[in-house]
Amino acid sequence: MFESLVTEDLKTPADEAAVPALVPGLAESWSVSPDGLVYTFNLRQGVEFTDGTAFDAAAVDYNIRRMWDTEAPQYDIRAAGQTVFLWQHLDDIQIVDPLTVQLILSEPFSPFLRVMAQGGSGSTGMISPTALKTYGDDIADHPVGTGPFVFEERIRGQRVSLVRNENYWGKKAELDRVVFRPIPDAAARIASIRNKETDIIAVPSPDSVANLKDAGFQVVEAAPPHSWYLTPNMNEEPMKDHRVRLAISLAIDREGLAEYILRDTVTPAASVQAPANPGYEEHPENFRHDPELARELLAEAGYADGFTTTLETSVDGSGQIMPVPMAQYIQQNLAEVGITVNLKTYEWISYISHYNSGLKPGVGMAQMSWGMSTPFWLYITTSSDLASPAGPNAGRYSNPVLDAAMDKAIGASNEDEANKHWLQANAVASEDLALIPIVNDKSPYIVSPQVEGFALANEEWYDLTEVSLNHD
């Protein structure tokens, strides 16, 4: 439904591109000044929001000020909170002419374009200013964008329906309607596609994948920038000690988890940074399975008899794979080295709100699944400047060495220089265990044989414009 100025190529499948290329979205082209401070976007002509409002530089200005300008009447603190990491260096917006807008930064910010292209939390998809003025806080029930699909209906807990945008500025979607259904139970998802009630399902139960493939269903997977990880609470005494964090990491049998619980629908993690971005590099030394060394480290840290802690997790949710069985497996692994883990579970919507408010006293760790196709994700999750409640660093990790490396990457004048510093930052974070990565999801989708044109790029989302159904 929504589009941003810059987007990613989601039509090229994962095996053809390790990182999706940046491509024009609502901006048909852009340029960056030599000092990296001025981004000039040339907007597409003749684009309209689906309520008939013109998409132009004024609409861009309205949307961005809603997320950034505290003095603007449309400023929304919730939208700002979701995008604070993107606009933190924005100094001014200039409307050059109706189809040209400039974003002026106070200092260079090398990930700017890539972060602008991200979806999910922090999306910069453009919303109709008319709709925002009309519906205000109820905009979520009346979404109006410029995309290839138009909102039709939402019945909470049952479905969201979209229809094809017949006035779309680009190539019109093949499908005339798309229906998204929440089906939390994996067995019910499997039954729905077998019974032809759905055409595509996400997060199949790992045990079902091989059988579904044998039955003629397509299994489409990728290597998206997705990490399922533990966030240590750096305000809790045991977790402050690097030896304890390392012991926890070494106690976890990632290969066993990937093989026996998740049936190879994931890969064991070997780096704090999520894959499918240029700052990713494996550092397997801290992520191997070595329970004997884990016990030695705990004894050295003063916990020869172990300790008791609490691990919080969701029971389901976006990108969560199988959070409770995974947490139980980790619970068993840690028990083998003397760490008693009490599990505390939440429904996803409650959990994400709870997690984002920062880990509470008495909680040793919480799990999360996230990642981006920009290395800037590491900054979002570990920067001292974004420690909760000021940002998404829920464990309140702080490391001046890591901060310095990330600041150099962010302020670099070119991509090669930035990536060099991101690799250094990843090495620091992986050594110090700013986060404890467990597995990287292959993001398998089960696709009906009659579906054509469904491709997965190495990203957390997909493009449905070229998908069609063959009813022959």
Coordinates of C-alpha atoms in Angstrom, one line a residue:
M1 CA 0.0 0.0 0.0
F2 CA 2.8 2.4 0.8
E3 CA 6.0 3.3 -1.0
S4 CA 9.1 5.2 0.0
L5 CA 11.4 7.6 -2.0
V6 CA 14.0 4.8 -2.3
T7 CA 13.3 1.1 -2.2
E8 CA 15.0 -2.2 -2.7
D9 CA 15.0 -4.6 -5.6
L10 CA 12.8 -7.4 -4.3
K11 CA 12.3 -9.0 -7.7
T12 CA 15.8 -10.5 -7.9
P13 CA 15.9 -13.7 -5.9
A14 CA 18.3 -14.4 -3.1
D15 CA 20.6 -16.7 -5.0
E16 CA 21.3 -13.9 -7.5
A17 CA 22.0 -11.0 -5.1
A18 CA 23.5 -11.3 -1.6
V19 CA 22.1 -7.8 -0.7
P20 CA 19.1 -6.4 -2.6
A21 CA 20.1 -3.4 -4.7
L22 CA 18.8 0.1 -4.0
V23 CA 16.4 1.2 -6.7
P24 CA 14.1 4.2 -7.3
G25 CA 10.8 4.3 -5.6
L26 CA 8.7 7.5 -5.5
A27 CA 11.9 9.3 -6.3
E28 CA 12.9 8.5 -9.9
S29 CA 16.5 9.6 -9.1
W30 CA 18.6 11.3 -6.4
S31 CA 22.0 12.8 -5.9
V32 CA 24.2 13.4 -2.9
S33 CA 26.5 16.4 -2.4
P34 CA 30.2 15.8 -2.2
D35 CA 30.2 16.5 1.5
G36 CA 27.4 14.0 2.1
L37 CA 25.1 16.6 3.7
V38 CA 22.6 17.4 0.9
Y39 CA 20.3 14.7 -0.6
T40 CA 18.3 15.9 -3.6
F41 CA 15.4 13.7 -4.6
N42 CA 13.7 14.1 -8.1
L43 CA 10.1 12.9 -7.6
R44 CA 8.0 11.0 -10.1
Q45 CA 5.6 13.0 -12.1
G46 CA 1.9 12.2 -12.1
V47 CA 1.7 10.0 -9.0
E48 CA -1.3 10.2 -6.8
F49 CA -2.3 8.8 -3.5
T50 CA -5.2 6.4 -3.8
D51 CA -7.6 9.1 -2.4
G52 CA -6.7 11.4 -5.3
T53 CA -4.2 13.6 -3.4
A54 CA -1.2 14.6 -5.5
F55 CA 2.1 13.1 -4.5
D56 CA 4.7 15.9 -4.7
A57 CA 7.4 17.7 -2.7
A58 CA 4.8 19.2 -0.3
A59 CA 3.6 15.7 0.5
V60 CA 7.1 14.5 1.2
D61 CA 7.7 17.5 3.4
Y62 CA 4.4 16.8 5.3
N63 CA 5.3 13.2 5.9
I64 CA 8.9 13.8 7.0
R65 CA 7.9 16.6 9.3
R66 CA 5.3 14.4 10.9
M67 CA 8.2 12.0 11.9
W68 CA 10.9 14.6 12.7
D69 CA 9.8 18.2 13.2
T70 CA 8.6 18.7 16.8
E71 CA 7.3 22.2 15.8
A72 CA 5.1 20.9 13.0
P73 CA 1.4 20.7 13.7
Q74 CA 1.3 17.1 12.3
Y75 CA 4.2 15.9 14.4
D76 CA 3.4 12.4 15.8
I77 CA 5.5 11.2 18.7
R78 CA 4.8 7.6 17.9
A79 CA 5.9 8.0 14.2
A80 CA 8.9 9.9 15.5
G81 CA 9.8 7.1 18.0
Q82 CA 9.7 4.5 15.2
T83 CA 12.1 6.5 12.9
V84 CA 14.3 8.4 15.3
F85 CA 17.4 6.6 14.1
L86 CA 16.8 7.7 10.5
W87 CA 16.1 11.4 11.1
Q88 CA 18.6 12.0 13.9
H89 CA 21.0 14.0 11.6
L90 CA 18.3 15.7 9.6
D91 CA 18.7 19.5 9.9
D92 CA 16.3 20.9 7.3
I93 CA 13.9 20.1 4.4
Q94 CA 13.8 22.4 1.3
I95 CA 11.1 22.2 -1.3
V96 CA 13.1 23.2 -4.5
D97 CA 10.1 22.9 -6.8
P98 CA 6.9 20.7 -6.8
L99 CA 8.9 17.7 -7.9
T100 CA 12.2 18.3 -6.2
V101 CA 12.9 18.1 -2.5
Q102 CA 16.2 18.4 -0.6
L103 CA 17.0 16.8 2.8
I104 CA 19.9 18.6 4.5
L105 CA 21.8 16.8 7.2
S106 CA 23.9 18.3 10.0
E107 CA 26.6 15.7 9.5
P108 CA 27.3 12.8 7.1
F109 CA 25.1 9.8 7.6
S110 CA 26.3 7.0 5.2
P111 CA 23.4 4.6 5.8
F112 CA 20.7 7.2 5.0
L113 CA 19.4 5.8 1.7
R114 CA 19.5 2.2 2.8
V115 CA 17.7 2.9 6.0
M116 CA 15.1 4.9 4.1
A117 CA 14.4 1.8 2.0
Q118 CA 13.6 -0.4 5.0
G119 CA 10.2 -1.7 5.7
G120 CA 8.6 -2.9 9.0
S121 CA 9.4 -0.9 12.1
G122 CA 10.8 2.5 11.0
S123 CA 9.2 2.5 7.5
T124 CA 9.3 5.8 5.6
G125 CA 6.3 4.9 3.4
M126 CA 4.5 8.0 2.2
I127 CA 1.0 8.5 3.6
S128 CA -1.6 10.8 2.0
P129 CA -1.5 14.2 3.9
T130 CA -5.3 14.5 3.3
A131 CA -5.9 11.1 5.0
L132 CA -3.6 12.1 7.9
K133 CA -5.5 15.4 8.4
T134 CA -8.8 13.6 8.1
Y135 CA -8.3 10.6 10.3
G136 CA -5.5 11.7 12.7
D137 CA -4.8 9.0 15.3
D138 CA -7.2 6.6 13.4
I139 CA -5.0 6.6 10.3
A140 CA -4.2 2.9 10.8
D141 CA -7.8 2.1 10.1
H142 CA -7.8 4.2 7.0
P143 CA -4.4 3.7 5.3
V144 CA -3.9 5.6 2.1
G145 CA -0.7 5.3 0.1
T146 CA 0.5 5.3 -3.5
G147 CA 1.3 1.6 -3.9
P148 CA 0.1 -1.1 -6.2
F149 CA -2.5 -2.3 -3.7
V150 CA -5.3 -0.4 -2.0
F151 CA -6.7 -1.1 1.5
E152 CA -10.2 -2.7 1.3
E153 CA -11.0 -4.1 4.7
R154 CA -9.7 -5.2 8.0
I155 CA -11.5 -7.5 10.4
R156 CA -9.3 -7.7 13.5
G157 CA -8.0 -11.1 14.2
Q158 CA -9.4 -12.5 10.9
R159 CA -8.1 -10.8 7.8
V160 CA -6.8 -7.7 6.0
S161 CA -8.0 -7.4 2.4
L162 CA -6.3 -5.4 -0.4
V163 CA -7.4 -4.8 -3.9
R164 CA -5.4 -3.8 -7.0
N165 CA -4.7 -0.1 -7.5
E166 CA -6.1 0.4 -11.0
N167 CA -4.6 3.9 -11.2
Y168 CA -1.1 2.8 -10.1
W169 CA 1.7 4.9 -11.6
G170 CA 3.8 1.8 -12.4
K171 CA 3.1 -1.7 -13.7
K172 CA -0.2 -2.8 -12.3
A173 CA -0.3 -5.9 -10.0
E174 CA -1.3 -9.2 -11.6
L175 CA -3.6 -10.1 -8.8
D176 CA -6.9 -8.3 -8.3
R177 CA -7.0 -9.0 -4.6
V178 CA -4.7 -10.1 -1.8
V179 CA -6.0 -11.3 1.6
F180 CA -3.7 -11.6 4.6
R181 CA -4.9 -13.9 7.4
P182 CA -3.3 -14.3 10.8
I183 CA -3.1 -18.0 11.6
P184 CA -0.9 -18.3 14.8
D185 CA -0.9 -22.1 15.0
A186 CA 1.6 -23.7 12.7
A187 CA -0.5 -26.9 12.2
A188 CA -3.5 -24.7 11.2
R189 CA -1.3 -22.9 8.7
I190 CA -0.3 -26.2 7.1
A191 CA -3.9 -27.4 7.0
S192 CA -5.0 -24.2 5.4
I193 CA -2.6 -24.5 2.4
R194 CA -3.3 -28.2 2.0
N195 CA -7.0 -27.5 1.9
K196 CA -6.5 -24.7 -0.6
E197 CA -7.8 -22.1 1.8
T198 CA -4.5 -20.2 1.4
D199 CA -1.9 -19.9 -1.4
I200 CA 1.2 -18.9 0.5
I201 CA 2.1 -19.5 4.2
A202 CA 5.0 -18.2 6.3
V203 CA 6.8 -20.0 9.1
P204 CA 5.8 -23.6 8.5
S205 CA 6.5 -26.0 11.2
P206 CA 10.0 -27.3 10.5
D207 CA 8.8 -31.0 10.6
S208 CA 6.3 -30.3 7.8
V209 CA 8.7 -28.7 5.1
A210 CA 10.0 -31.9 3.6
N211 CA 6.5 -33.6 3.4
L212 CA 5.0 -30.5 1.8
K213 CA 7.8 -30.4 -0.8
D214 CA 7.2 -34.1 -1.6
A215 CA 3.5 -33.3 -2.0
G216 CA 4.2 -30.8 -4.8
F217 CA 4.3 -27.5 -2.9
Q218 CA 7.0 -25.0 -3.6
V219 CA 9.4 -24.2 -0.8
V220 CA 10.9 -20.8 -1.3
E221 CA 13.6 -19.6 1.1
A222 CA 16.4 -17.1 1.3
A223 CA 19.1 -15.8 3.6
P224 CA 17.5 -12.6 4.8
P225 CA 19.1 -10.1 7.3
H226 CA 17.5 -11.9 10.1
S227 CA 19.0 -12.8 13.5
W228 CA 17.2 -14.6 16.4
Y229 CA 19.2 -13.5 19.4
L230 CA 19.3 -13.0 23.1
T231 CA 19.5 -9.5 24.6
P232 CA 21.4 -9.5 27.9
N233 CA 20.3 -7.1 30.5
M234 CA 23.3 -5.0 31.2
N235 CA 21.8 -3.6 34.4
E236 CA 21.8 -7.1 35.9
E237 CA 25.0 -8.1 37.8
P238 CA 25.6 -11.5 36.2
M239 CA 25.1 -10.2 32.7
K240 CA 27.5 -7.3 33.1
D241 CA 30.4 -9.8 33.3
H242 CA 31.7 -10.6 29.8
R243 CA 32.8 -14.1 31.1
V244 CA 29.1 -14.8 32.0
R245 CA 27.9 -13.7 28.6
L246 CA 30.5 -15.8 26.9
A247 CA 29.7 -18.8 29.0
I248 CA 26.0 -18.5 28.0
S249 CA 27.0 -18.3 24.4
L250 CA 29.3 -21.3 24.5
A251 CA 26.7 -23.4 26.4
I252 CA 24.2 -23.1 23.6
D253 CA 24.2 -25.9 21.0
R254 CA 23.3 -23.8 17.9
E255 CA 23.8 -26.7 15.5
G256 CA 21.7 -29.0 17.5
L257 CA 18.9 -26.4 17.7
A258 CA 19.1 -25.8 14.0
E259 CA 19.1 -29.6 13.1
Y260 CA 16.8 -31.2 15.7
I261 CA 14.3 -28.5 16.6
L262 CA 14.2 -26.4 13.5
R263 CA 15.0 -29.1 10.9
D264 CA 17.6 -27.0 9.1
T265 CA 15.1 -24.2 8.3
V266 CA 17.7 -21.9 9.9
T267 CA 21.5 -21.7 10.1
P268 CA 23.6 -21.4 13.3
A269 CA 24.6 -17.8 14.0
A270 CA 28.3 -16.9 13.9
S271 CA 28.2 -13.2 14.3
V272 CA 26.3 -10.5 16.2
Q273 CA 25.6 -8.6 12.9
A274 CA 22.8 -10.1 10.9
P275 CA 23.7 -11.5 7.5
A276 CA 22.8 -10.1 4.0
N277 CA 24.5 -6.8 4.6
P278 CA 28.0 -5.6 3.8
G279 CA 28.9 -5.3 7.5
Y280 CA 28.5 -9.1 8.1
E281 CA 31.5 -11.3 8.8
E282 CA 31.6 -14.5 10.8
H283 CA 33.3 -14.7 14.1
P284 CA 32.7 -18.3 15.1
E285 CA 35.1 -18.5 18.1
N286 CA 32.5 -17.1 20.5
F287 CA 29.5 -19.0 19.1
R288 CA 30.8 -22.6 19.1
H289 CA 29.4 -25.2 21.5
D290 CA 31.9 -25.7 24.4
P291 CA 30.1 -26.4 27.7
E292 CA 33.3 -27.3 29.4
L293 CA 34.8 -23.9 28.8
A294 CA 31.5 -22.4 29.7
R295 CA 31.7 -24.0 33.2
E296 CA 35.3 -22.8 33.6
L297 CA 34.3 -19.2 32.7
L298 CA 31.4 -19.3 35.2
A299 CA 33.7 -20.5 38.0
E300 CA 36.2 -17.8 37.1
A301 CA 33.5 -15.2 37.3
G302 CA 32.4 -16.4 40.8
Y303 CA 29.5 -18.6 39.7
A304 CA 31.0 -22.1 40.1
D305 CA 27.6 -23.2 41.5
G306 CA 25.7 -21.4 38.7
F307 CA 22.9 -18.9 39.2
T308 CA 19.3 -18.4 38.4
T309 CA 17.9 -16.0 35.9
T310 CA 14.8 -15.2 33.9
L311 CA 14.5 -15.3 30.1
E312 CA 11.6 -13.5 28.5
T313 CA 10.2 -14.5 25.2
S314 CA 7.1 -14.2 23.0
V315 CA 5.0 -17.2 22.2
D316 CA 4.7 -16.2 18.5
G317 CA 5.1 -13.1 16.3
S318 CA 6.8 -11.7 13.3
G319 CA 10.0 -13.4 12.5
Q320 CA 9.9 -15.3 15.8
I321 CA 10.3 -18.8 14.3
M322 CA 9.4 -21.1 17.2
P323 CA 10.2 -19.0 20.2
V324 CA 9.0 -21.2 23.1
P325 CA 10.6 -24.5 21.9
M326 CA 13.8 -22.6 21.1
A327 CA 13.8 -21.0 24.5
Q328 CA 13.2 -24.3 26.1
Y329 CA 16.1 -25.8 24.2
I330 CA 18.3 -23.0 25.4
Q331 CA 17.0 -23.5 28.9
Q332 CA 18.2 -27.1 28.8
N333 CA 21.6 -26.2 27.4
L334 CA 22.2 -23.6 30.2
A335 CA 21.0 -26.1 32.8
E336 CA 23.9 -28.4 31.8
V337 CA 26.4 -25.7 32.8
G338 CA 24.6 -24.8 36.1
I339 CA 22.5 -21.9 35.0
T340 CA 18.8 -22.2 36.0
V341 CA 16.6 -20.3 33.6
N342 CA 13.0 -19.4 34.4
L343 CA 10.9 -18.7 31.2
K344 CA 8.4 -15.9 31.1
T345 CA 6.2 -15.8 28.0
Y346 CA 4.0 -13.1 26.4
E347 CA 1.7 -12.8 23.4
W348 CA 3.6 -11.0 20.6
I349 CA 1.9 -7.6 20.7
S350 CA 2.3 -7.4 24.4
Y351 CA 5.8 -8.7 24.2
I352 CA 7.1 -6.2 21.6
S353 CA 5.7 -3.3 23.7
H354 CA 7.2 -4.8 26.8
Y355 CA 10.6 -5.4 25.2
N356 CA 10.9 -2.0 23.6
S357 CA 10.4 -0.3 27.0
G358 CA 13.7 -1.9 28.2
L359 CA 14.5 -5.1 30.2
K360 CA 13.2 -4.9 33.8
P361 CA 15.1 -5.6 37.0
G362 CA 15.2 -9.3 37.7
V363 CA 15.2 -10.2 34.0
G364 CA 18.6 -11.6 32.8
M365 CA 17.8 -11.9 29.1
A366 CA 15.1 -11.5 26.5
Q367 CA 14.9 -12.8 23.0
M368 CA 14.3 -10.9 19.8
S369 CA 14.4 -11.4 16.1
W370 CA 15.4 -8.6 13.8
G371 CA 17.9 -7.4 11.2
M372 CA 18.4 -5.1 8.3
S373 CA 20.1 -5.1 4.9
T374 CA 22.2 -2.2 6.3
P375 CA 24.9 -2.7 8.9
F376 CA 23.3 0.3 10.7
W377 CA 21.1 -2.2 12.4
L378 CA 24.0 -2.8 14.8
Y379 CA 23.9 0.8 15.8
I380 CA 20.1 0.7 16.4
T381 CA 20.4 -2.3 18.7
T382 CA 23.6 -1.5 20.6
S383 CA 24.4 2.2 20.5
S384 CA 24.7 4.0 23.9
D385 CA 22.7 6.8 22.4
L386 CA 19.7 4.6 21.8
A387 CA 19.7 2.8 25.1
S388 CA 16.1 2.2 26.2
P389 CA 13.9 4.2 26.7
A390 CA 15.6 6.6 24.3
G391 CA 15.7 3.9 21.6
P392 CA 15.6 0.2 20.7
N393 CA 18.7 -0.8 22.7
A394 CA 16.5 -2.8 25.2
G395 CA 19.5 -4.3 27.1
R396 CA 21.1 -0.9 27.6
Y397 CA 24.4 -2.1 26.3
S398 CA 27.2 0.5 26.2
N399 CA 30.7 0.2 24.9
P400 CA 32.7 3.4 23.9
V401 CA 34.9 1.3 21.5
L402 CA 31.9 0.0 19.7
D403 CA 30.3 3.4 19.6
A404 CA 33.4 5.0 18.1
A405 CA 33.7 2.4 15.4
M406 CA 30.0 2.8 14.5
D407 CA 30.3 6.6 14.5
K408 CA 33.2 6.4 12.0
A409 CA 31.1 4.1 9.8
I410 CA 28.1 6.4 9.9
G411 CA 30.2 9.5 9.1
A412 CA 32.2 7.9 6.3
S413 CA 32.4 9.7 3.0
N414 CA 32.0 6.6 0.8
E415 CA 30.6 3.1 1.1
D416 CA 33.9 1.2 1.1
E417 CA 35.2 3.3 4.0
A418 CA 31.9 2.8 5.9
N419 CA 31.9 -0.9 5.4
K420 CA 35.5 -1.1 6.7
H421 CA 34.4 0.5 10.0
W422 CA 31.2 -1.6 10.1
L423 CA 33.3 -4.8 9.9
Q424 CA 35.4 -3.5 12.8
A425 CA 32.2 -2.7 14.8
N426 CA 30.9 -6.2 14.1
A427 CA 34.1 -7.7 15.4
V428 CA 33.9 -5.7 18.6
A429 CA 30.2 -6.5 19.2
S430 CA 30.9 -10.2 18.5
E431 CA 33.8 -10.3 20.8
D432 CA 32.1 -8.5 23.7
L433 CA 28.7 -10.2 23.1
A434 CA 26.7 -7.1 22.9
L435 CA 24.0 -9.5 21.8
I436 CA 24.0 -13.3 21.9
P437 CA 23.0 -14.4 18.4
I438 CA 21.5 -17.9 18.2
V439 CA 20.3 -18.6 14.6
N440 CA 19.7 -16.9 11.3
D441 CA 16.3 -17.7 9.6
K442 CA 16.1 -19.0 6.1
S443 CA 12.6 -17.6 6.1
P444 CA 10.9 -20.5 4.3
Y445 CA 7.6 -19.9 2.6
I446 CA 5.3 -22.7 1.4
V447 CA 3.8 -21.8 -1.9
S448 CA 0.9 -23.5 -3.7
P449 CA 1.7 -25.1 -7.1
Q450 CA -0.7 -22.7 -8.8
V451 CA 1.2 -19.7 -7.6
E452 CA 3.6 -18.2 -10.2
G453 CA 6.1 -15.4 -9.9
F454 CA 6.7 -15.4 -6.1
A455 CA 10.4 -14.6 -5.4
L456 CA 12.3 -14.0 -2.2
A457 CA 15.1 -11.6 -2.1
N458 CA 17.5 -11.5 0.9
E459 CA 15.1 -9.3 2.8
E460 CA 12.4 -9.6 5.4
W461 CA 9.5 -8.8 3.0
Y462 CA 8.5 -9.5 -0.5
D463 CA 6.9 -8.0 -3.6
L464 CA 3.6 -9.3 -4.8
T465 CA 3.1 -7.2 -7.9
E466 CA 4.3 -9.9 -10.3
V467 CA 2.6 -12.8 -8.5
S468 CA -0.2 -14.6 -10.3
L469 CA -2.4 -17.7 -9.9
N470 CA -2.5 -20.4 -12.6
H471 CA -6.0 -22.0 -12.4
D472 CA -5.4 -24.5 -15.2

